[in-house]
Amino acid sequence: MKRKWEVIIGVVGIVLCIVFLGGFSLTMTSMDEETYKVTVFPILQDGVSLGSVKDSLEAMNVLAIWFGITLLLVLILVVFATAFIWNNRYPKWAAILYLLAGLSTLIGTQFIAFPIAFLFFLVGALCMFRRVANLNKKGEVYVSHPH
C-alpha cells in the first residue's frame, strides 16, 4: 500500500461520519415524543423551533433520516474509493469518488458537517496531485504517474 495517508484520512473521515451522522440518526429516530419534549425541544425553542413539539420532532426525524441516507451513500463511495486507491492502482478514480463523498457530505448535511467533508476533499486532492515513489523490477526508484 503506497498511499497510506490517503487511506488513513479517508478512514478517519468515514469513522467521523459514522459517529456523528449515524449517532444523530440513531438517537433521533429512536426517541419518543416525551423524551424529545424534555431533552431536545427546550434547546431548540430559542429561535430554532417555534412550532409544536410534534412538528419539531417530525422535522428532526426527517433530518435524521436524511443524515442516515447521506451516511450510507458516503460509506459506499469511500469503500469503493479505498478499494481503487489500494496498492496505488487507480488514484484518479479514487479522487473522483472521494470528492463525490465530500460533496455528498456537504449537501446531505446541509453544510453542517463541512469539517468532515473537508477531509474527503483533502484526500481527493492528495489522490489527484500527490505522486508516490515506487520501485520498478530492477530496484530503481521512479515516480508513478496517475492512471
mmCIF file of C-alpha atoms in Angstrom:
data_model
loop_
_atom_site.group_PDB
_atom_site.id
_atom_site.type_symbol
_atom_site.label_atom_id
_atom_site.label_comp_id
_atom_site.label_asym_id
_atom_site.label_seq_id
_atom_site.Cartn_x
_atom_site.Cartn_y
_atom_site.Cartn_z
ATOM 1 C CA MET A 1 0.000 0.000 0.000
ATOM 2 C CA LYS A 2 1.753 3.138 -1.222
ATOM 3 C CA ARG A 3 -0.962 5.682 -0.368
ATOM 4 C CA LYS A 4 -1.125 5.116 3.353
ATOM 5 C CA TRP A 5 -2.034 8.716 4.237
ATOM 6 C CA GLU A 6 -4.918 8.849 1.811
ATOM 7 C CA VAL A 7 -6.374 5.644 3.222
ATOM 8 C CA ILE A 8 -5.881 6.800 6.831
ATOM 9 C CA ILE A 9 -7.529 10.190 6.261
ATOM 10 C CA GLY A 10 -10.395 8.554 4.349
ATOM 11 C CA VAL A 11 -10.976 6.063 7.164
ATOM 12 C CA VAL A 12 -10.896 8.866 9.754
ATOM 13 C CA GLY A 13 -13.496 10.737 7.697
ATOM 14 C CA ILE A 14 -15.820 7.754 7.466
ATOM 15 C CA VAL A 15 -15.434 6.988 11.183
ATOM 16 C CA LEU A 16 -16.401 10.587 11.985
ATOM 17 C CA CYS A 17 -19.392 10.271 9.640
ATOM 18 C CA ILE A 18 -20.491 7.079 11.362
ATOM 19 C CA VAL A 19 -20.114 8.592 14.826
ATOM 20 C CA PHE A 20 -21.811 11.927 14.143
ATOM 21 C CA LEU A 21 -24.271 11.283 11.326
ATOM 22 C CA GLY A 22 -25.081 7.741 12.368
ATOM 23 C CA GLY A 23 -25.259 8.688 16.028
ATOM 24 C CA PHE A 24 -27.622 11.567 15.326
ATOM 25 C CA SER A 25 -29.790 9.409 13.066
ATOM 26 C CA LEU A 26 -29.985 6.572 15.547
ATOM 27 C CA THR A 27 -30.668 8.854 18.501
ATOM 28 C CA MET A 28 -33.362 10.932 16.842
ATOM 29 C CA THR A 29 -35.244 8.094 15.134
ATOM 30 C CA SER A 30 -35.419 6.065 18.344
ATOM 31 C CA MET A 31 -36.532 8.977 20.553
ATOM 32 C CA ASP A 32 -40.170 9.158 21.640
ATOM 33 C CA GLU A 33 -42.110 12.406 21.863
ATOM 34 C CA GLU A 34 -41.958 12.726 25.656
ATOM 35 C CA THR A 35 -38.170 12.283 25.777
ATOM 36 C CA TYR A 36 -37.799 14.748 22.922
ATOM 37 C CA LYS A 37 -40.010 17.259 24.728
ATOM 38 C CA VAL A 38 -37.861 17.071 27.870
ATOM 39 C CA THR A 39 -34.357 16.842 26.382
ATOM 40 C CA VAL A 40 -34.110 18.372 22.904
ATOM 41 C CA PHE A 41 -37.091 20.672 22.416
ATOM 42 C CA PRO A 42 -36.127 23.179 25.162
ATOM 43 C CA ILE A 43 -32.779 23.700 23.449
ATOM 44 C CA LEU A 44 -34.425 24.284 20.068
ATOM 45 C CA GLN A 45 -37.056 26.696 21.372
ATOM 46 C CA ASP A 46 -34.543 29.538 21.458
ATOM 47 C CA GLY A 47 -35.341 30.738 17.940
ATOM 48 C CA VAL A 48 -34.871 27.463 16.087
ATOM 49 C CA SER A 49 -38.112 25.573 16.603
ATOM 50 C CA LEU A 50 -41.096 27.860 17.024
ATOM 51 C CA GLY A 51 -43.784 25.245 16.279
ATOM 52 C CA SER A 52 -45.260 22.484 18.372
ATOM 53 C CA VAL A 53 -43.320 19.605 19.878
ATOM 54 C CA LYS A 54 -44.829 17.152 17.411
ATOM 55 C CA ASP A 55 -43.901 19.272 14.367
ATOM 56 C CA SER A 56 -40.398 19.803 15.697
ATOM 57 C CA LEU A 57 -39.914 16.087 16.361
ATOM 58 C CA GLU A 58 -41.151 15.275 12.862
ATOM 59 C CA ALA A 59 -38.716 17.762 11.339
ATOM 60 C CA MET A 60 -35.833 16.312 13.360
ATOM 61 C CA ASN A 61 -36.790 12.785 12.301
ATOM 62 C CA VAL A 62 -36.748 13.845 8.647
ATOM 63 C CA LEU A 63 -33.308 15.373 9.188
ATOM 64 C CA ALA A 64 -32.150 12.178 10.910
ATOM 65 C CA ILE A 65 -33.354 10.043 8.006
ATOM 66 C CA TRP A 66 -31.632 12.396 5.567
ATOM 67 C CA PHE A 67 -28.399 12.069 7.579
ATOM 68 C CA GLY A 68 -28.745 8.271 7.528
ATOM 69 C CA ILE A 69 -29.154 8.177 3.758
ATOM 70 C CA THR A 70 -26.185 10.501 3.389
ATOM 71 C CA LEU A 71 -24.121 8.237 5.636
ATOM 72 C CA LEU A 72 -24.919 5.183 3.507
ATOM 73 C CA LEU A 73 -24.041 6.998 0.288
ATOM 74 C CA VAL A 74 -20.771 8.334 1.706
ATOM 75 C CA LEU A 75 -19.876 4.920 3.121
ATOM 76 C CA ILE A 76 -20.350 3.286 -0.292
ATOM 77 C CA LEU A 77 -18.297 5.978 -2.053
ATOM 78 C CA VAL A 78 -15.438 5.785 0.459
ATOM 79 C CA VAL A 79 -15.315 1.970 0.381
ATOM 80 C CA PHE A 80 -15.022 1.987 -3.409
ATOM 81 C CA ALA A 81 -12.505 4.853 -3.339
ATOM 82 C CA THR A 82 -10.358 2.994 -0.830
ATOM 83 C CA ALA A 83 -10.544 -0.133 -2.984
ATOM 84 C CA PHE A 84 -9.415 1.911 -6.003
ATOM 85 C CA ILE A 85 -6.515 3.509 -4.147
ATOM 86 C CA TRP A 86 -5.323 0.260 -2.572
ATOM 87 C CA ASN A 87 -1.849 -0.587 -3.906
ATOM 88 C CA ASN A 88 -1.868 2.760 -5.778
ATOM 89 C CA ARG A 89 -3.860 1.294 -8.658
ATOM 90 C CA TYR A 90 -6.443 3.906 -9.705
ATOM 91 C CA PRO A 91 -5.728 7.195 -7.919
ATOM 92 C CA LYS A 92 -7.775 9.344 -10.341
ATOM 93 C CA TRP A 93 -10.909 7.229 -9.861
ATOM 94 C CA ALA A 94 -10.364 7.250 -6.110
ATOM 95 C CA ALA A 95 -10.007 11.042 -6.207
ATOM 96 C CA ILE A 96 -13.312 11.388 -8.029
ATOM 97 C CA LEU A 97 -15.080 9.120 -5.531
ATOM 98 C CA TYR A 98 -13.567 10.925 -2.529
ATOM 99 C CA LEU A 99 -14.611 14.285 -3.984
ATOM 100 C CA LEU A 100 -18.136 12.937 -4.520
ATOM 101 C CA ALA A 101 -18.136 11.704 -0.902
ATOM 102 C CA GLY A 102 -17.168 15.193 0.269
ATOM 103 C CA LEU A 103 -19.829 16.813 -1.881
ATOM 104 C CA SER A 104 -22.427 14.310 -0.647
ATOM 105 C CA THR A 105 -21.441 15.051 2.941
ATOM 106 C CA LEU A 106 -21.835 18.775 2.375
ATOM 107 C CA ILE A 107 -25.169 18.587 0.593
ATOM 108 C CA GLY A 108 -26.591 15.730 2.655
ATOM 109 C CA THR A 109 -25.942 17.505 5.946
ATOM 110 C CA GLN A 110 -26.891 20.950 4.647
ATOM 111 C CA PHE A 111 -23.296 22.119 5.170
ATOM 112 C CA ILE A 112 -23.339 21.162 8.868
ATOM 113 C CA ALA A 113 -20.593 18.527 8.514
ATOM 114 C CA PHE A 114 -18.202 20.688 6.484
ATOM 115 C CA PRO A 115 -15.142 19.666 8.586
ATOM 116 C CA ILE A 116 -15.762 16.024 7.681
ATOM 117 C CA ALA A 117 -16.340 16.937 4.031
ATOM 118 C CA PHE A 118 -13.030 18.817 4.107
ATOM 119 C CA LEU A 119 -11.275 15.538 4.958
ATOM 120 C CA PHE A 120 -12.750 13.894 1.868
ATOM 121 C CA PHE A 121 -11.787 16.890 -0.291
ATOM 122 C CA LEU A 122 -8.257 16.700 1.126
ATOM 123 C CA VAL A 123 -7.982 13.004 0.319
ATOM 124 C CA GLY A 124 -9.343 13.610 -3.168
ATOM 125 C CA ALA A 125 -6.727 16.306 -3.765
ATOM 126 C CA LEU A 126 -3.961 14.059 -2.427
ATOM 127 C CA CYS A 127 -5.064 11.243 -4.722
ATOM 128 C CA MET A 128 -5.172 13.610 -7.671
ATOM 129 C CA PHE A 129 -1.922 15.517 -7.237
ATOM 130 C CA ARG A 130 0.482 13.585 -4.989
ATOM 131 C CA ARG A 131 2.994 11.400 -6.719
ATOM 132 C CA VAL A 132 4.294 8.328 -4.947
ATOM 133 C CA ALA A 133 7.786 6.907 -5.432
ATOM 134 C CA ASN A 134 7.787 3.242 -6.441
ATOM 135 C CA LEU A 135 10.436 0.656 -7.155
ATOM 136 C CA ASN A 136 10.466 -0.966 -10.548
ATOM 137 C CA LYS A 137 11.556 -4.575 -11.093
ATOM 138 C CA LYS A 138 15.235 -3.584 -11.225
ATOM 139 C CA GLY A 139 15.009 -1.817 -7.858
ATOM 140 C CA GLU A 140 15.240 1.676 -9.331
ATOM 141 C CA VAL A 141 13.086 4.412 -7.872
ATOM 142 C CA TYR A 142 10.684 6.224 -10.172
ATOM 143 C CA VAL A 143 7.728 8.462 -9.575
ATOM 144 C CA SER A 144 4.439 6.885 -10.538
ATOM 145 C CA HIS A 145 2.125 8.811 -12.768
ATOM 146 C CA PRO A 146 -1.588 8.672 -12.035
ATOM 147 C CA HIS A 147 -3.522 6.376 -14.318
#
